[in-house]
mmCIF file of C-alpha atoms in Angstrom:
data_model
loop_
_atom_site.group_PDB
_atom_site.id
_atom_site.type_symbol
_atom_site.label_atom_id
_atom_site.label_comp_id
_atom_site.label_asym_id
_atom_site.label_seq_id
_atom_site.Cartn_x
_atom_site.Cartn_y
_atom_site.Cartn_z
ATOM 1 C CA UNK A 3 130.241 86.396 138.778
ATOM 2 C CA UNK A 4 128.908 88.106 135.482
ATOM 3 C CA UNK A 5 125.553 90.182 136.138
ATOM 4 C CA UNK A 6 122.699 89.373 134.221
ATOM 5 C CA UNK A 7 122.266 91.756 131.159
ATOM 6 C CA UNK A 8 119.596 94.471 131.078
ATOM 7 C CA UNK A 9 116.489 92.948 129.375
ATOM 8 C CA UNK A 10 116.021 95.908 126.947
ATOM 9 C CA UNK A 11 118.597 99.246 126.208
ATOM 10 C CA UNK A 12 116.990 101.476 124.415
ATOM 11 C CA UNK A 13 118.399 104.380 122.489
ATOM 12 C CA UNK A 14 117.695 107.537 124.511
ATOM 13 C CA UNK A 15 118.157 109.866 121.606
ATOM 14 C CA UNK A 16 117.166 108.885 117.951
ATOM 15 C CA UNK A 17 118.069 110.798 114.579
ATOM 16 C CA UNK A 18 114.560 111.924 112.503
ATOM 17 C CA UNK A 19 114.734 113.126 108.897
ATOM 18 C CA UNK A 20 113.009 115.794 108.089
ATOM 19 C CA UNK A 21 109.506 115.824 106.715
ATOM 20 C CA UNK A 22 110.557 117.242 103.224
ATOM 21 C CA UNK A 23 113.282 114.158 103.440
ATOM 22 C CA UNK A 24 110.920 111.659 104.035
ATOM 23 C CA UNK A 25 108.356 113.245 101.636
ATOM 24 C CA UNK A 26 110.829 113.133 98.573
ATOM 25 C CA UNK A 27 110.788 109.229 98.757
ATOM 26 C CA UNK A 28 107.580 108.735 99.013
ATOM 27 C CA UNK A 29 106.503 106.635 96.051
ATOM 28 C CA UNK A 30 109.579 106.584 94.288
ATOM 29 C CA UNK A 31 110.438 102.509 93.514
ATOM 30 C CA UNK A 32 112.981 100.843 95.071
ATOM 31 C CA UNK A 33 114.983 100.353 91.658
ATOM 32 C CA UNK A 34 115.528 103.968 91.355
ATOM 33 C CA UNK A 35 117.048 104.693 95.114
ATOM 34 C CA UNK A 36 119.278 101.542 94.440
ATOM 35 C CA UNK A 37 120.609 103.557 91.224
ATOM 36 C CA UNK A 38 120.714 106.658 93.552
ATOM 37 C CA UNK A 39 122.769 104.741 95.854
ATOM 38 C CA UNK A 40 125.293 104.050 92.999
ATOM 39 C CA UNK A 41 124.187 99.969 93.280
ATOM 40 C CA UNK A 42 124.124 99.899 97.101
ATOM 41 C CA UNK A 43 121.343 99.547 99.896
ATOM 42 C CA UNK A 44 119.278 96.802 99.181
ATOM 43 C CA UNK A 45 118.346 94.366 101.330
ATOM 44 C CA UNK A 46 119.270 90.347 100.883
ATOM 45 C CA UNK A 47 116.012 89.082 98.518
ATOM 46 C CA UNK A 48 114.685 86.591 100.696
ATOM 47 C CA UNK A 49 112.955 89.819 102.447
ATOM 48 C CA UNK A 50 110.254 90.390 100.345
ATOM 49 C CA UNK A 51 106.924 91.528 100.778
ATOM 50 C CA UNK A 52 104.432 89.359 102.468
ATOM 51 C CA UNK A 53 102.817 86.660 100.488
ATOM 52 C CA UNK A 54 104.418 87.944 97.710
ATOM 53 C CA UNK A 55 102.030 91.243 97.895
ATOM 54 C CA UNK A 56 98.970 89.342 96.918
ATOM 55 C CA UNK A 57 96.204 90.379 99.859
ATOM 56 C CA UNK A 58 98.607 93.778 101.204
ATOM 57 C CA UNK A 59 99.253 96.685 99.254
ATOM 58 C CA UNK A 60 103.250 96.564 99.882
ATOM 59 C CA UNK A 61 104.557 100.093 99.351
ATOM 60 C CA UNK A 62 105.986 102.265 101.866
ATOM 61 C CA UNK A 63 108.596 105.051 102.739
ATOM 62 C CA UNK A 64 109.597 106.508 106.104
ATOM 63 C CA UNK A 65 112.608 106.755 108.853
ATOM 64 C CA UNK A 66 113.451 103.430 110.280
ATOM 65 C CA UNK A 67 113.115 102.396 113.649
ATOM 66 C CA UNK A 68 115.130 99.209 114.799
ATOM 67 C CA UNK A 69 114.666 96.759 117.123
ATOM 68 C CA UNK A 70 117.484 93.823 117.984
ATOM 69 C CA UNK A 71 115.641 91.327 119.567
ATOM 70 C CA UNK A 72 117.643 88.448 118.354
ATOM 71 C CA UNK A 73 116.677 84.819 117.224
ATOM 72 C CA UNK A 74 113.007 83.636 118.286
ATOM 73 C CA UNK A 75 112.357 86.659 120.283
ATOM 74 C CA UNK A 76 110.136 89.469 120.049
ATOM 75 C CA UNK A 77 110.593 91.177 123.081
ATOM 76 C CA UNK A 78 112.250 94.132 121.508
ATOM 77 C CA UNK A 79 109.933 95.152 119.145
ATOM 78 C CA UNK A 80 106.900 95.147 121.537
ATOM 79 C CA UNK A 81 108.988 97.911 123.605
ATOM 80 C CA UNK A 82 109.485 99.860 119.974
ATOM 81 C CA UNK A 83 105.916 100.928 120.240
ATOM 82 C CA UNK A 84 106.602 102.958 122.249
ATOM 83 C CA UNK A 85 108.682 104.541 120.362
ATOM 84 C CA UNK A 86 107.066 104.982 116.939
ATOM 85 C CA UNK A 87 106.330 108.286 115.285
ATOM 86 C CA UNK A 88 104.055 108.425 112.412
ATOM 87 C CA UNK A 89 105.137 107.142 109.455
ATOM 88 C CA UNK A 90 107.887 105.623 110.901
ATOM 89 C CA UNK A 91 108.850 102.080 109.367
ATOM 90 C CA UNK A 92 109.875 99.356 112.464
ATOM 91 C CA UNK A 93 112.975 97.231 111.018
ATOM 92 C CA UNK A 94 113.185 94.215 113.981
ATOM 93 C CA UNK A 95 116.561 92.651 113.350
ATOM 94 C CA UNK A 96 115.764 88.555 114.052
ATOM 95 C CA UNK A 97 119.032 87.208 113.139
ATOM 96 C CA UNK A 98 117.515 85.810 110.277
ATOM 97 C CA UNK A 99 116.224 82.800 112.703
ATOM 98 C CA UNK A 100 113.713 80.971 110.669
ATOM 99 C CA UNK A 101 112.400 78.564 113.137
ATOM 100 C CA UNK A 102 109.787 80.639 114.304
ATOM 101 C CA UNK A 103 107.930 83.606 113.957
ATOM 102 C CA UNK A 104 108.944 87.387 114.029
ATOM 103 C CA UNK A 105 105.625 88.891 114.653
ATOM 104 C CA UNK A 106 102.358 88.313 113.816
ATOM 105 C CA UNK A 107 98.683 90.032 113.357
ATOM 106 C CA UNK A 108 98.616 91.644 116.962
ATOM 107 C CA UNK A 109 101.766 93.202 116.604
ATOM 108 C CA UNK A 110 101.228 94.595 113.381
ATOM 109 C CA UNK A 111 97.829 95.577 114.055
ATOM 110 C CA UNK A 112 99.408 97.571 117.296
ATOM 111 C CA UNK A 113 102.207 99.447 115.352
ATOM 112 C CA UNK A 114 99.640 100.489 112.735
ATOM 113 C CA UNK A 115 97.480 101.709 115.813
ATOM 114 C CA UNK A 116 100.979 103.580 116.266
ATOM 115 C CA UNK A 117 101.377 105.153 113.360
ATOM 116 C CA UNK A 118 103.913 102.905 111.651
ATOM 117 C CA UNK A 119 103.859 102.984 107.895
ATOM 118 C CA UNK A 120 105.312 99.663 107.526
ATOM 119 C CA UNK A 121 107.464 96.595 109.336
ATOM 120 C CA UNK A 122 110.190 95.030 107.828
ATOM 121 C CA UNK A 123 112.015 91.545 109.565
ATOM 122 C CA UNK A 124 114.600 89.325 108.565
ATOM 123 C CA UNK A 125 112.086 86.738 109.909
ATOM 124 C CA UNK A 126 108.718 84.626 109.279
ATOM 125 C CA UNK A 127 105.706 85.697 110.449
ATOM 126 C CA UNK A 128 102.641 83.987 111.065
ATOM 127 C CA UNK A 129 98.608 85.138 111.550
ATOM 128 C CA UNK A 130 98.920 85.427 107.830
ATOM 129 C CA UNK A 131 94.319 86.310 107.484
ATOM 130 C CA UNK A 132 95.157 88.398 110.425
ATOM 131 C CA UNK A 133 97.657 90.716 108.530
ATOM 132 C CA UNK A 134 95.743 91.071 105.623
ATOM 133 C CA UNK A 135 92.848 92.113 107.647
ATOM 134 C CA UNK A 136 95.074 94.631 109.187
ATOM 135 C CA UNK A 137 96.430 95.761 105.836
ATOM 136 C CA UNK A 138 99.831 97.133 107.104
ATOM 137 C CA UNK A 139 102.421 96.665 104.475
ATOM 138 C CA UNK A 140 105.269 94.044 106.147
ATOM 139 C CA UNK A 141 108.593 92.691 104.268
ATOM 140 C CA UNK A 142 109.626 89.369 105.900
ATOM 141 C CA UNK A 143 110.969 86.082 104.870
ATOM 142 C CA UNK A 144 108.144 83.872 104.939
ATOM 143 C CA UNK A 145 105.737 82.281 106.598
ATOM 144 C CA UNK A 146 105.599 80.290 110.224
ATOM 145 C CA UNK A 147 102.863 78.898 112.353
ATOM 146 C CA UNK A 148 105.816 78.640 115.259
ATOM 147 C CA UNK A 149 105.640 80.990 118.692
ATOM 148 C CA UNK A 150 108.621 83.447 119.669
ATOM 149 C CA UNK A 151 110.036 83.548 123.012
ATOM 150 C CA UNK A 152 109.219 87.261 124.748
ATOM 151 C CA UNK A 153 112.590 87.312 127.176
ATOM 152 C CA UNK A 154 115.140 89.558 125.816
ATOM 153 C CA UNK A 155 117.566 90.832 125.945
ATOM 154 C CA UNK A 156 116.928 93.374 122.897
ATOM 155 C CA UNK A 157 117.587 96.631 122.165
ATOM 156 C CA UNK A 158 115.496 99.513 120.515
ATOM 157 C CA UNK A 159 116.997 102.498 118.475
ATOM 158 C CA UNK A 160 120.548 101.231 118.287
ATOM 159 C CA UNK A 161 122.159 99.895 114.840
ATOM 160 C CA UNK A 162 121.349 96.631 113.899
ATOM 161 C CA UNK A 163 122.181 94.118 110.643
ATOM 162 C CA UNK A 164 119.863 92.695 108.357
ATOM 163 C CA UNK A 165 119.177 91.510 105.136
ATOM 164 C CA UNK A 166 123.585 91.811 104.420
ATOM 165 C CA UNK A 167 122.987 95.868 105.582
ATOM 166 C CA UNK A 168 123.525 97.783 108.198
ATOM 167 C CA UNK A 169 120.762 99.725 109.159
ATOM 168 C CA UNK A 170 120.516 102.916 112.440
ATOM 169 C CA UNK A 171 117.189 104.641 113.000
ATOM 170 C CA UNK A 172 116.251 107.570 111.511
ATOM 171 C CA UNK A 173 117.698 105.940 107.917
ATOM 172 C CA UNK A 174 115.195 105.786 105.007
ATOM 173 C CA UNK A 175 113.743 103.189 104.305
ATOM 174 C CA UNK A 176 111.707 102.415 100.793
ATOM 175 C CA UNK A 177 110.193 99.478 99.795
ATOM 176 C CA UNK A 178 107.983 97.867 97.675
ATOM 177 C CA UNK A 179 107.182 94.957 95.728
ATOM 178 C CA UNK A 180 110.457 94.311 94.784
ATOM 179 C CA UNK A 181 112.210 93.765 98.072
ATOM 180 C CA UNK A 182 113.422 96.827 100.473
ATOM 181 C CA UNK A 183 116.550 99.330 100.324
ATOM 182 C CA UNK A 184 117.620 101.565 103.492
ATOM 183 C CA UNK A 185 119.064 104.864 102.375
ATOM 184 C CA UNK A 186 121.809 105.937 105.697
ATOM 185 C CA UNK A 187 120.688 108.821 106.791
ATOM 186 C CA UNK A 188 123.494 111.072 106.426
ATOM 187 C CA UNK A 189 123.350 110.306 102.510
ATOM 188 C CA UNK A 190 119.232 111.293 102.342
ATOM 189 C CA UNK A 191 120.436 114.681 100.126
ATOM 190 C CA UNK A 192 122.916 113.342 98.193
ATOM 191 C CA UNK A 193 120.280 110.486 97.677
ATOM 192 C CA UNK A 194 117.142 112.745 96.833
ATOM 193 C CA UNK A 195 119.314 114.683 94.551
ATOM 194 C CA UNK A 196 120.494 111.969 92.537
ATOM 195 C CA UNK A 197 116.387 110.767 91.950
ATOM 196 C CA UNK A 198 115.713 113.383 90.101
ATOM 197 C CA UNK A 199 118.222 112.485 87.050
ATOM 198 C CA UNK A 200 117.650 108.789 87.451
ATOM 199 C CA UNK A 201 113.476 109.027 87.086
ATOM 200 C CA UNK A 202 114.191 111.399 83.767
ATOM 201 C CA UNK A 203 116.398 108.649 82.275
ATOM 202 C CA UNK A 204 113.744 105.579 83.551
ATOM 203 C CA UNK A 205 110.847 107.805 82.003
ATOM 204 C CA UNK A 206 112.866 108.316 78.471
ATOM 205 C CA UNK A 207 114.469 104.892 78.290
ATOM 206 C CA UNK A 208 110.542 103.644 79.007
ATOM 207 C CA UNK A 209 109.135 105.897 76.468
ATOM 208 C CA UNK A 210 111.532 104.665 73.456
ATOM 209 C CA UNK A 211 110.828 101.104 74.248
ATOM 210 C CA UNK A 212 107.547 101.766 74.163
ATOM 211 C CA UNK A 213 107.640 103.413 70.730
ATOM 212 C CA UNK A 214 109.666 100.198 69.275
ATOM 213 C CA UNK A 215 113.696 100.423 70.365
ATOM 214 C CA UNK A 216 114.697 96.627 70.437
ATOM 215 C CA UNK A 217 118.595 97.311 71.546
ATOM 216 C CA UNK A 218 120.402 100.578 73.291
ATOM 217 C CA UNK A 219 123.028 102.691 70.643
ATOM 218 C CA UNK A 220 125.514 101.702 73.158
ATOM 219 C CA UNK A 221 125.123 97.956 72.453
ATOM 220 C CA UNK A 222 125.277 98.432 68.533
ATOM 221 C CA UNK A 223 127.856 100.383 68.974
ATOM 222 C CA UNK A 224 130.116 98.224 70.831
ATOM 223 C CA UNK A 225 129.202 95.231 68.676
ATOM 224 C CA UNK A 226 130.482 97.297 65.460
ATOM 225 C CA UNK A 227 133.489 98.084 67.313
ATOM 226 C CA UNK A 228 137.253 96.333 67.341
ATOM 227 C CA UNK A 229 135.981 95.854 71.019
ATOM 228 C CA UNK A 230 134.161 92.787 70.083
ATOM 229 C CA UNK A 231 136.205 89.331 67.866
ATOM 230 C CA UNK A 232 133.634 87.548 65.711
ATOM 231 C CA UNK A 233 134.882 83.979 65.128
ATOM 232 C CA UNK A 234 133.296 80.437 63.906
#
């Protein structure tokens, strides 16, 4: 006879960035750590901020926390709280279930009372006035009237997928308006590194389009080269 499964495992030691770490991402947009990442770590778009950022202020940076607590329900990420440091970001892996919600104003409202600097689903949520009261930045996939289930089994602190990425606590995760990217945590100095070169470029490319530059030298080069046949 197979036993029942525990109702929740939950990681009993967790990886933490340190606070210079977590400090060097802090406002930098997503676009840039994607282009630190070489074109990697973004999550699928259909996690975007909620209601499109129109009521929450959607920008955030800190170490994940995960919670697997599986299609319609939430069990998993109400034991998280437990768990959360400040500034930590809760990702709750949902398996992208969209028949009912992922969370909704009381949770939120209880990991902000935690500490959390953000929550990020590949769910709906729902209690949508309720959030925005709140005010805690959330990235989900939409939004759901519809009640989880709270029965497990889920875990907390283990690696979960979402959004197409893997993602383990104590990764980085930065997001904003345009969608979310985790940064794996034993890449956060290589990552932070790379920023540096990649916001000098953004600032000067921004600056000469700015001052009129309608097409990069790269582009007029190549279209004066033998590179390119021009034919009726």
């Amino acid at each position: 006879m197979i036993e029942a499964p525990p109702l929740l495992t939950v990681k009993a030691s967790m990886k933490r960035p340190t606070e210079a770490q977590t400090a060097s991402f802090q406002g930098v947009p997503t676009g840039f750590v994607v282009d630190a990442l070489y074109g990697g770590g973004a999550l699928s778009q259909n996690i975007g901020p909620l209601g499109d950022g129109r009521d929450v202020h959607c920008l955030a940076a800190g170490p994940a926390l995960t919670a697997d607590c599986g299609a319609a329900d939430v069990l998993a990420v109400f034991a998280a709280l437990k768990f959360i440091q400040p500034g930590d970001i809760v990702v709750s892996s949902f398996a992208n279930h969209s028949g009912c919600a992922a969370g909704g104003d009381g949770l939120v409202g209880m990991m902000k009372n935690c500490g959390a600097a953000g929550f990020v689903t590949d769910g709906p949520m729902r209690d949508y006035s309720g959030m925005v009261r709140v005010g805690l930045p959330v990235w989900c996939t939409g939004i759901t009237p519809a009640s989880p289930h709270m029965s497990g089994p889920g875990s907390v602190g283990y690696p979960i997928q979402i959004g197409a990425q893997e993602v383990e606590t104590g990764d980085m995760i930065v997001a904003d308006q345009d969608g979310v990217v985790v940064v794996p945590f034993e890449r956060l100095d290589e990552v932070i590194s790379n920023l540096e070169s990649i916001r000098v470029s953004e600032q000067t490319q921004d600056a000469r389009v700015a001052a009129g530059m309608r097409m990069p030298e790269w582009v007029e080069e190549l279209l004066e080269s033998d590179r390119v046949f021009v034919r009726d």
